[in-house]
Each structure stands twice: as structure tokens, then as C-alpha cells.
PDB file of C-alpha atoms and ligand atoms in Angstrom:
ATOM      1  CA  MET N   1      34.525 -38.416 -30.163  1.00  0.00           C
ATOM      2  CA  VAL N   2      34.201 -39.850 -26.444  1.00  0.00           C
ATOM      3  CA  LYS N   3      36.528 -37.164 -24.667  1.00  0.00           C
ATOM      4  CA  ILE N   4      39.048 -38.144 -22.805  1.00  0.00           C
ATOM      5  CA  ALA N   5      39.998 -36.555 -18.827  1.00  0.00           C
ATOM      6  CA  PRO N   6      42.789 -37.814 -17.051  1.00  0.00           C
ATOM      7  CA  SER N   7      42.387 -38.447 -12.979  1.00  0.00           C
ATOM      8  CA  LEU N   8      45.779 -36.893 -11.362  1.00  0.00           C
ATOM      9  CA  LEU N   9      46.042 -39.125  -9.081  1.00  0.00           C
ATOM     10  CA  ALA N  10      47.862 -41.907 -10.516  1.00  0.00           C
ATOM     11  CA  ALA N  11      50.517 -39.390 -11.303  1.00  0.00           C
ATOM     12  CA  ASP N  12      53.929 -38.722 -11.060  1.00  0.00           C
ATOM     13  CA  LEU N  13      52.750 -35.724  -7.966  1.00  0.00           C
ATOM     14  CA  LEU N  14      56.854 -34.897  -8.184  1.00  0.00           C
ATOM     15  CA  PHE N  15      56.510 -33.947 -11.373  1.00  0.00           C
ATOM     16  CA  LEU N  16      53.434 -31.811 -11.586  1.00  0.00           C
ATOM     17  CA  LYS N  17      54.013 -30.346 -14.444  1.00  0.00           C
ATOM     18  CA  ASP N  18      55.492 -32.814 -16.686  1.00  0.00           C
ATOM     19  CA  SER N  19      52.690 -35.403 -15.452  1.00  0.00           C
ATOM     20  CA  LEU N  20      49.944 -32.012 -16.814  1.00  0.00           C
ATOM     21  CA  ASP N  21      51.320 -31.426 -19.915  1.00  0.00           C
ATOM     22  CA  ALA N  22      52.081 -35.039 -21.135  1.00  0.00           C
ATOM     23  CA  VAL N  23      48.054 -34.747 -21.065  1.00  0.00           C
ATOM     24  CA  LYS N  24      47.648 -31.783 -22.895  1.00  0.00           C
ATOM     25  CA  GLU N  25      45.824 -33.550 -25.703  1.00  0.00           C
ATOM     26  CA  ALA N  26      42.995 -34.241 -23.236  1.00  0.00           C
ATOM     27  CA  ASP N  27      39.329 -32.935 -23.234  1.00  0.00           C
ATOM     28  CA  MET N  28      39.336 -32.220 -18.774  1.00  0.00           C
ATOM     29  CA  LEU N  29      41.657 -33.171 -16.101  1.00  0.00           C
ATOM     30  CA  HIS N  30      39.685 -34.957 -13.370  1.00  0.00           C
ATOM     31  CA  ILE N  31      41.146 -34.340  -9.992  1.00  0.00           C
ATOM     32  CA  ASP N  32      40.170 -36.779  -7.022  1.00  0.00           C
ATOM     33  CA  ILE N  33      39.238 -35.357  -3.271  1.00  0.00           C
ATOM     34  CA  MET N  34      39.777 -38.045  -0.016  1.00  0.00           C
ATOM     35  CA  ASP N  35      38.596 -37.192   3.158  1.00  0.00           C
ATOM     36  CA  GLY N  36      39.431 -40.155   4.531  1.00  0.00           C
ATOM     37  CA  HIS N  37      35.808 -40.400   5.983  1.00  0.00           C
ATOM     38  CA  PHE N  38      33.652 -41.181   2.609  1.00  0.00           C
ATOM     39  CA  VAL N  39      36.098 -43.427   1.323  1.00  0.00           C
ATOM     40  CA  PRO N  40      39.267 -45.405   3.064  1.00  0.00           C
ATOM     41  CA  ASN N  41      42.075 -42.698   1.932  1.00  0.00           C
ATOM     42  CA  LEU N  42      43.011 -39.347   1.569  1.00  0.00           C
ATOM     43  CA  SER N  43      44.070 -37.512  -1.423  1.00  0.00           C
ATOM     44  CA  MET N  44      44.426 -33.696  -2.556  1.00  0.00           C
ATOM     45  CA  GLY N  45      43.202 -30.712  -1.244  1.00  0.00           C
ATOM     46  CA  PRO N  46      41.721 -26.601  -2.677  1.00  0.00           C
ATOM     47  CA  GLY N  47      46.010 -25.954  -2.813  1.00  0.00           C
ATOM     48  CA  PHE N  48      46.267 -28.716  -4.920  1.00  0.00           C
ATOM     49  CA  VAL N  49      43.482 -27.600  -7.854  1.00  0.00           C
ATOM     50  CA  LYS N  50      44.954 -24.301  -7.305  1.00  0.00           C
ATOM     51  CA  ALA N  51      48.860 -26.044  -8.504  1.00  0.00           C
ATOM     52  CA  CYS N  52      46.817 -27.183 -11.429  1.00  0.00           C
ATOM     53  CA  LYS N  53      44.901 -23.934 -12.607  1.00  0.00           C
ATOM     54  CA  ARG N  54      47.984 -22.041 -13.166  1.00  0.00           C
ATOM     55  CA  GLY N  55      50.246 -25.165 -14.397  1.00  0.00           C
ATOM     56  CA  THR N  56      47.221 -25.812 -17.540  1.00  0.00           C
ATOM     57  CA  GLU N  57      45.082 -24.579 -19.993  1.00  0.00           C
ATOM     58  CA  LEU N  58      42.279 -27.531 -19.644  1.00  0.00           C
ATOM     59  CA  PRO N  59      39.431 -27.716 -17.145  1.00  0.00           C
ATOM     60  CA  LEU N  60      39.248 -28.977 -14.213  1.00  0.00           C
ATOM     61  CA  GLU N  61      36.469 -30.950 -12.889  1.00  0.00           C
ATOM     62  CA  VAL N  62      37.049 -31.692  -8.807  1.00  0.00           C
ATOM     63  CA  HIS N  63      35.351 -34.818  -8.201  1.00  0.00           C
ATOM     64  CA  LEU N  64      34.737 -34.336  -4.179  1.00  0.00           C
ATOM     65  CA  MET N  65      34.731 -37.333  -2.371  1.00  0.00           C
ATOM     66  CA  VAL N  66      34.034 -35.593   1.155  1.00  0.00           C
ATOM     67  CA  TYR N  67      31.082 -36.067   4.154  1.00  0.00           C
ATOM     68  CA  LYS N  68      29.508 -32.893   3.643  1.00  0.00           C
ATOM     69  CA  PRO N  69      30.517 -31.521   0.882  1.00  0.00           C
ATOM     70  CA  GLU N  70      28.966 -28.175   1.283  1.00  0.00           C
ATOM     71  CA  LYS N  71      31.302 -27.238   3.902  1.00  0.00           C
ATOM     72  CA  PHE N  72      34.119 -27.344   1.449  1.00  0.00           C
ATOM     73  CA  LEU N  73      32.651 -25.792  -1.653  1.00  0.00           C
ATOM     74  CA  SER N  74      34.239 -21.947  -1.542  1.00  0.00           C
ATOM     75  CA  ASN N  75      37.551 -23.573  -0.896  1.00  0.00           C
ATOM     76  CA  PHE N  76      37.480 -25.533  -4.222  1.00  0.00           C
ATOM     77  CA  ILE N  77      35.408 -22.729  -5.943  1.00  0.00           C
ATOM     78  CA  GLU N  78      38.086 -20.561  -5.752  1.00  0.00           C
ATOM     79  CA  ALA N  79      40.986 -22.664  -6.350  1.00  0.00           C
ATOM     80  CA  GLY N  80      39.406 -22.208  -9.936  1.00  0.00           C
ATOM     81  CA  SER N  81      37.160 -25.120 -10.399  1.00  0.00           C
ATOM     82  CA  ASP N  82      35.660 -25.619 -12.932  1.00  0.00           C
ATOM     83  CA  ILE N  83      33.312 -28.418 -12.561  1.00  0.00           C
ATOM     84  CA  LEU N  84      32.835 -29.204  -9.038  1.00  0.00           C
ATOM     85  CA  THR N  85      31.537 -32.823  -9.111  1.00  0.00           C
ATOM     86  CA  VAL N  86      29.823 -34.137  -5.516  1.00  0.00           C
ATOM     87  CA  HIS N  87      28.035 -37.549  -3.978  1.00  0.00           C
ATOM     88  CA  VAL N  88      24.406 -38.033  -4.041  1.00  0.00           C
ATOM     89  CA  GLU N  89      25.293 -40.309  -0.879  1.00  0.00           C
ATOM     90  CA  SER N  90      28.227 -37.323   0.367  1.00  0.00           C
ATOM     91  CA  THR N  91      24.876 -34.782   1.721  1.00  0.00           C
ATOM     92  CA  PRO N  92      21.462 -34.872   2.806  1.00  0.00           C
ATOM     93  CA  HIS N  93      21.075 -31.144   1.207  1.00  0.00           C
ATOM     94  CA  LEU N  94      21.702 -32.047  -2.280  1.00  0.00           C
ATOM     95  CA  ASN N  95      19.902 -29.729  -3.923  1.00  0.00           C
ATOM     96  CA  ARG N  96      21.208 -26.104  -1.378  1.00  0.00           C
ATOM     97  CA  VAL N  97      24.866 -27.542  -2.581  1.00  0.00           C
ATOM     98  CA  ILE N  98      24.284 -28.026  -6.284  1.00  0.00           C
ATOM     99  CA  ASP N  99      22.921 -24.732  -6.092  1.00  0.00           C
ATOM    100  CA  GLU N 100      25.676 -23.000  -3.978  1.00  0.00           C
ATOM    101  CA  ILE N 101      28.006 -24.225  -7.433  1.00  0.00           C
ATOM    102  CA  LYS N 102      25.684 -22.950  -9.944  1.00  0.00           C
ATOM    103  CA  GLY N 103      25.695 -19.782  -8.285  1.00  0.00           C
ATOM    104  CA  ALA N 104      29.153 -19.727  -8.268  1.00  0.00           C
ATOM    105  CA  GLY N 105      28.547 -19.214 -11.893  1.00  0.00           C
ATOM    106  CA  ILE N 106      30.262 -23.018 -12.236  1.00  0.00           C
ATOM    107  CA  LYS N 107      29.571 -26.106 -13.217  1.00  0.00           C
ATOM    108  CA  ALA N 108      28.227 -28.894 -11.267  1.00  0.00           C
ATOM    109  CA  GLY N 109      28.514 -32.839 -11.861  1.00  0.00           C
ATOM    110  CA  LEU N 110      26.735 -35.452  -9.590  1.00  0.00           C
ATOM    111  CA  ALA N 111      28.510 -38.948  -8.724  1.00  0.00           C
ATOM    112  CA  LEU N 112      26.435 -41.928  -7.943  1.00  0.00           C
ATOM    113  CA  ASN N 113      28.788 -44.760  -6.099  1.00  0.00           C
ATOM    114  CA  PRO N 114      28.591 -48.420  -8.522  1.00  0.00           C
ATOM    115  CA  GLY N 115      25.759 -50.039  -5.000  1.00  0.00           C
ATOM    116  CA  THR N 116      23.788 -46.426  -5.280  1.00  0.00           C
ATOM    117  CA  PRO N 117      20.614 -46.541  -7.577  1.00  0.00           C
ATOM    118  CA  LEU N 118      19.763 -44.596 -10.660  1.00  0.00           C
ATOM    119  CA  VAL N 119      16.895 -42.328  -9.680  1.00  0.00           C
ATOM    120  CA  LEU N 120      18.790 -41.037  -6.647  1.00  0.00           C
ATOM    121  CA  ALA N 121      19.920 -38.925  -9.228  1.00  0.00           C
ATOM    122  CA  GLU N 122      16.807 -37.898 -11.014  1.00  0.00           C
ATOM    123  CA  PRO N 123      14.920 -35.186  -8.137  1.00  0.00           C
ATOM    124  CA  VAL N 124      18.173 -33.193  -9.252  1.00  0.00           C
ATOM    125  CA  LEU N 125      18.284 -33.909 -13.059  1.00  0.00           C
ATOM    126  CA  ASP N 126      17.622 -30.129 -14.176  1.00  0.00           C
ATOM    127  CA  GLN N 127      20.031 -29.226 -11.844  1.00  0.00           C
ATOM    128  CA  ILE N 128      23.520 -30.706 -13.099  1.00  0.00           C
ATOM    129  CA  ASP N 129      24.980 -30.029 -15.698  1.00  0.00           C
ATOM    130  CA  PHE N 130      27.889 -33.677 -15.720  1.00  0.00           C
ATOM    131  CA  LEU N 131      26.671 -36.724 -14.117  1.00  0.00           C
ATOM    132  CA  LEU N 132      29.481 -39.565 -13.327  1.00  0.00           C
ATOM    133  CA  LEU N 133      29.118 -43.307 -12.405  1.00  0.00           C
ATOM    134  CA  MET N 134      31.562 -44.543 -10.531  1.00  0.00           C
ATOM    135  CA  THR N 135      32.504 -48.168 -11.651  1.00  0.00           C
ATOM    136  CA  VAL N 136      34.863 -48.716  -8.542  1.00  0.00           C
ATOM    137  CA  ASN N 137      34.013 -48.794  -5.398  1.00  0.00           C
ATOM    138  CA  PRO N 138      36.177 -45.328  -4.878  1.00  0.00           C
ATOM    139  CA  GLY N 139      39.203 -44.138  -2.576  1.00  0.00           C
ATOM    140  CA  PHE N 140      42.241 -45.742  -4.729  1.00  0.00           C
ATOM    141  CA  GLY N 141      42.806 -46.075  -8.500  1.00  0.00           C
ATOM    142  CA  GLY N 142      43.843 -49.108 -10.685  1.00  0.00           C
ATOM    143  CA  GLN N 143      40.956 -50.966  -9.923  1.00  0.00           C
ATOM    144  CA  GLU N 144      39.708 -53.435 -11.852  1.00  0.00           C
ATOM    145  CA  PHE N 145      35.988 -52.581 -13.757  1.00  0.00           C
ATOM    146  CA  ILE N 146      32.777 -53.696 -12.203  1.00  0.00           C
ATOM    147  CA  VAL N 147      31.423 -55.177 -15.403  1.00  0.00           C
ATOM    148  CA  GLY N 148      28.243 -54.921 -13.795  1.00  0.00           C
ATOM    149  CA  MET N 149      28.137 -51.322 -14.786  1.00  0.00           C
ATOM    150  CA  LEU N 150      27.338 -51.025 -17.996  1.00  0.00           C
ATOM    151  CA  GLU N 151      23.861 -51.794 -17.931  1.00  0.00           C
ATOM    152  CA  LYS N 152      24.183 -49.133 -15.312  1.00  0.00           C
ATOM    153  CA  ILE N 153      25.396 -46.410 -18.351  1.00  0.00           C
ATOM    154  CA  ARG N 154      23.097 -48.012 -20.621  1.00  0.00           C
ATOM    155  CA  GLN N 155      20.299 -47.106 -18.435  1.00  0.00           C
ATOM    156  CA  ALA N 156      21.859 -43.602 -17.316  1.00  0.00           C
ATOM    157  CA  LYS N 157      22.180 -42.813 -20.844  1.00  0.00           C
ATOM    158  CA  GLU N 158      18.750 -43.887 -22.229  1.00  0.00           C
ATOM    159  CA  LEU N 159      17.287 -42.190 -19.043  1.00  0.00           C
ATOM    160  CA  LEU N 160      19.291 -39.011 -20.179  1.00  0.00           C
ATOM    161  CA  GLN N 161      18.661 -39.137 -23.984  1.00  0.00           C
ATOM    162  CA  ARG N 162      14.724 -39.747 -22.683  1.00  0.00           C
ATOM    163  CA  GLN N 163      14.298 -36.811 -20.236  1.00  0.00           C
ATOM    164  CA  LYS N 164      15.817 -34.850 -23.151  1.00  0.00           C
ATOM    165  CA  LYS N 165      18.374 -33.594 -20.559  1.00  0.00           C
ATOM    166  CA  ASP N 166      22.276 -32.270 -21.798  1.00  0.00           C
ATOM    167  CA  ILE N 167      24.135 -33.571 -19.099  1.00  0.00           C
ATOM    168  CA  MET N 168      27.480 -34.611 -19.661  1.00  0.00           C
ATOM    169  CA  LEU N 169      27.582 -38.540 -18.507  1.00  0.00           C
ATOM    170  CA  ALA N 170      31.039 -39.378 -17.664  1.00  0.00           C
ATOM    171  CA  VAL N 171      32.044 -43.000 -16.288  1.00  0.00           C
ATOM    172  CA  ASP N 172      35.272 -43.250 -13.896  1.00  0.00           C
ATOM    173  CA  GLY N 173      36.869 -46.288 -12.292  1.00  0.00           C
ATOM    174  CA  GLY N 174      38.971 -49.513 -14.211  1.00  0.00           C
ATOM    175  CA  VAL N 175      38.687 -48.112 -17.204  1.00  0.00           C
ATOM    176  CA  HIS N 176      41.757 -48.901 -20.063  1.00  0.00           C
ATOM    177  CA  LEU N 177      42.288 -49.500 -23.686  1.00  0.00           C
ATOM    178  CA  GLY N 178      40.882 -52.855 -23.336  1.00  0.00           C
ATOM    179  CA  ASN N 179      36.770 -51.787 -22.409  1.00  0.00           C
ATOM    180  CA  ALA N 180      36.938 -48.310 -23.226  1.00  0.00           C
ATOM    181  CA  HIS N 181      35.469 -48.682 -26.593  1.00  0.00           C
ATOM    182  CA  GLU N 182      32.105 -51.418 -24.816  1.00  0.00           C
ATOM    183  CA  ILE N 183      31.921 -48.078 -22.320  1.00  0.00           C
ATOM    184  CA  VAL N 184      31.717 -45.856 -25.093  1.00  0.00           C
ATOM    185  CA  GLU N 185      28.998 -48.200 -26.592  1.00  0.00           C
ATOM    186  CA  ALA N 186      27.405 -48.738 -23.467  1.00  0.00           C
ATOM    187  CA  GLY N 187      26.828 -44.120 -23.886  1.00  0.00           C
ATOM    188  CA  ALA N 188      29.523 -43.078 -21.605  1.00  0.00           C
ATOM    189  CA  ASP N 189      30.387 -39.610 -23.499  1.00  0.00           C
ATOM    190  CA  MET N 190      33.520 -38.573 -20.902  1.00  0.00           C
ATOM    191  CA  LEU N 191      36.123 -41.541 -19.982  1.00  0.00           C
ATOM    192  CA  ILE N 192      38.259 -41.203 -17.240  1.00  0.00           C
ATOM    193  CA  ALA N 193      41.149 -42.734 -16.287  1.00  0.00           C
ATOM    194  CA  GLY N 194      44.440 -42.256 -14.337  1.00  0.00           C
ATOM    195  CA  SER N 195      46.264 -45.598 -14.284  1.00  0.00           C
ATOM    196  CA  ALA N 196      45.692 -46.414 -18.100  1.00  0.00           C
ATOM    197  CA  ILE N 197      47.242 -42.925 -18.866  1.00  0.00           C
ATOM    198  CA  TYR N 198      49.542 -42.273 -16.376  1.00  0.00           C
ATOM    199  CA  ALA N 199      50.621 -45.744 -16.104  1.00  0.00           C
ATOM    200  CA  GLY N 200      54.650 -46.202 -17.580  1.00  0.00           C
ATOM    201  CA  ASN N 201      55.882 -42.410 -19.255  1.00  0.00           C
ATOM    202  CA  GLY N 202      52.947 -40.771 -18.489  1.00  0.00           C
ATOM    203  CA  ALA N 203      52.840 -39.826 -22.245  1.00  0.00           C
ATOM    204  CA  ARG N 204      51.000 -42.856 -23.307  1.00  0.00           C
ATOM    205  CA  GLY N 205      47.709 -42.509 -22.268  1.00  0.00           C
ATOM    206  CA  VAL N 206      45.272 -40.043 -24.018  1.00  0.00           C
ATOM    207  CA  THR N 207      46.528 -40.368 -28.044  1.00  0.00           C
ATOM    208  CA  ASP N 208      46.618 -44.673 -27.139  1.00  0.00           C
ATOM    209  CA  PHE N 209      42.647 -44.098 -25.827  1.00  0.00           C
ATOM    210  CA  LYS N 210      41.652 -41.577 -28.635  1.00  0.00           C
ATOM    211  CA  ASP N 211      43.788 -44.250 -31.681  1.00  0.00           C
ATOM    212  CA  ALA N 212      42.097 -47.383 -30.290  1.00  0.00           C
ATOM    213  CA  LEU N 213      38.785 -46.194 -30.202  1.00  0.00           C
ATOM    214  CA  ALA N 214      39.197 -44.776 -33.653  1.00  0.00           C
ATOM    215  CA  LYS N 215      40.381 -48.279 -34.883  1.00  0.00           C
ATOM    216  CA  LYS N 216      37.683 -50.279 -32.904  1.00  0.00           C
ATOM    217  CA  ARG N 217      35.363 -47.456 -34.837  1.00  0.00           C
ATOM    218  CA  GLU N 218      36.593 -48.268 -38.403  1.00  0.00           C
ATOM    219  CA  LYS N 219      36.260 -51.999 -37.917  1.00  0.00           C
TER     220      LYS N 219
HETATM  221  C1  DX5 Y   1      38.728 -43.417  -7.449  1.00  0.00           C
HETATM  222  C2  DX5 Y   1      38.722 -42.221  -8.114  1.00  0.00           C
HETATM  223  C3  DX5 Y   1      38.742 -42.268  -9.983  1.00  0.00           C
HETATM  224  C4  DX5 Y   1      40.445 -42.936 -10.084  1.00  0.00           C
HETATM  225  C5  DX5 Y   1      40.855 -43.311 -10.825  1.00  0.00           C
HETATM  226  O1  DX5 Y   1      38.032 -43.065  -5.842  1.00  0.00           O
HETATM  227  O2  DX5 Y   1      37.647 -41.270  -8.192  1.00  0.00           O
HETATM  228  O3  DX5 Y   1      38.932 -41.269 -10.753  1.00  0.00           O
HETATM  229  O4  DX5 Y   1      41.816 -41.901 -10.031  1.00  0.00           O
HETATM  230  O5  DX5 Y   1      41.448 -44.218 -11.126  1.00  0.00           O
HETATM  231  P1  DX5 Y   1      42.046 -45.481 -12.103  1.00  0.00           P
HETATM  232  O6  DX5 Y   1      41.662 -44.668 -13.864  1.00  0.00           O
HETATM  233  O7  DX5 Y   1      43.148 -46.419 -11.779  1.00  0.00           O
HETATM  234  O8  DX5 Y   1      40.699 -47.358 -11.941  1.00  0.00           O
HETATM  235 ZN1   ZN Y   2      37.082 -40.062  -9.140  1.00  0.00          ZN
END
């Protein structure tokens, strides 16, 4: 069964606890951290992660869209991240960064922008637990899924299976009920979705995703 991770970027932050409670049946929570340099937007910081940690029992996956993530790792580790995901494009010291994350006893994720070839993930596949493929250019929620990324998802899945890696393959950006099935068929183990889950009354998304995927499977 595919796993679902709501992206809190799309949640109503005025009612954060309600937004957390509304997605209790999810498998994980996705928190977008933006620095205004790596991506053209700013979002949350370690204080937000800390607040979420107090408000939910779900694991927190923290997606660092920041240059030089090495400067902030300890803050996000202390804040309670369960998975820290760094971008391959964001640091010249990828091995060191991943080592530091793993050394803290938490899981390490690696994210790739849509334009970044999969081959750049290969040197660190032995070190990571989570591979996140961006299917929009990071920086904003509510963008359209880049259809060409389906092939990259297939190739990533094949690579992980060929190398027998126990790495969760996650897809982030533009995921909605209309394309979720195709993305899962291409090989995603986890769907990260912001606007598709939190648009409307906030509680709609996770169950609808699971129902829609189950119905597709029955057909
Ligand atoms: C984009 C973020 C995504 C975003 C997804 O920069 O990394 O996690 O929150 O939002 P939707 O699902 O609305 O595309
Ligand atoms: Zn994200």
C-alpha cells in the first residue's frame, strides 16, 4: 500500500493543531523548509518542526530546500526531525552531510530537482533511507506535476530494485487524486501532497487518496 505524507506548506497555519489532527491517518508528515536562496521563497524553520513534534505522533520528514544544509542540521535534529532530507544540488559535501544526519540516529533522505539526473544519487545510495523526486520545481505549493517525471520515477524504482536497496521512493509536487494512481504505478512508495490534501476543509485528503487508489486497484 502506498504511503501518504501531507505537506504542511498547504495547511492553515492559524489552526496548526487542527491541520495535524485532520491527517492522523497519514503515514508521515512532510515539512518544507525554504531559505529564499536555494528556492525563491521562504517558509518554516526549526521552531515550526518543534511545534509539530508536540502536536502529532506521526513521524516528521523535514525537506531542506536550503543552500549549505550543513549549517542547520543540528537545529533540525534537535527540533525532532525523524527524516532529514537534503538536496543533492545544495551542498558540495553530500557524504559528510548524510553522515552527520545518520550519526544523530535519524534517517537521511536525498532530494533531486526535476532537472537533476538520477545518476547523481548513485554515490550515496548506500547511505540513505529515503529518495525524494521533485516533480515540480521546488519553491511553491500548488504547481502542476511535470508529466515527464513519470519516466524518472520508473528509472529510480528500477535502479533501487536492481541494486537491492531498501530505500523509500517518494514523489513530491503536483500530486493529486487524478494522477496518484499513475505515479504509484510508476513506482512511488510514498506520495507527498500539499494542496490536494489541505485544499477545502482540510480533512478530505488522506482518506480520499487511499480510497481512490484502492478503487483503481479493484478495476
Ligand atoms: C515544493 C514543496 C512541496 C509542496 C507540495 O517546493 O517541496 O512539498 O509543498 O505541494 P503541492 O502538493 O501543492 O504541489
Ligand atoms: Zn517538499
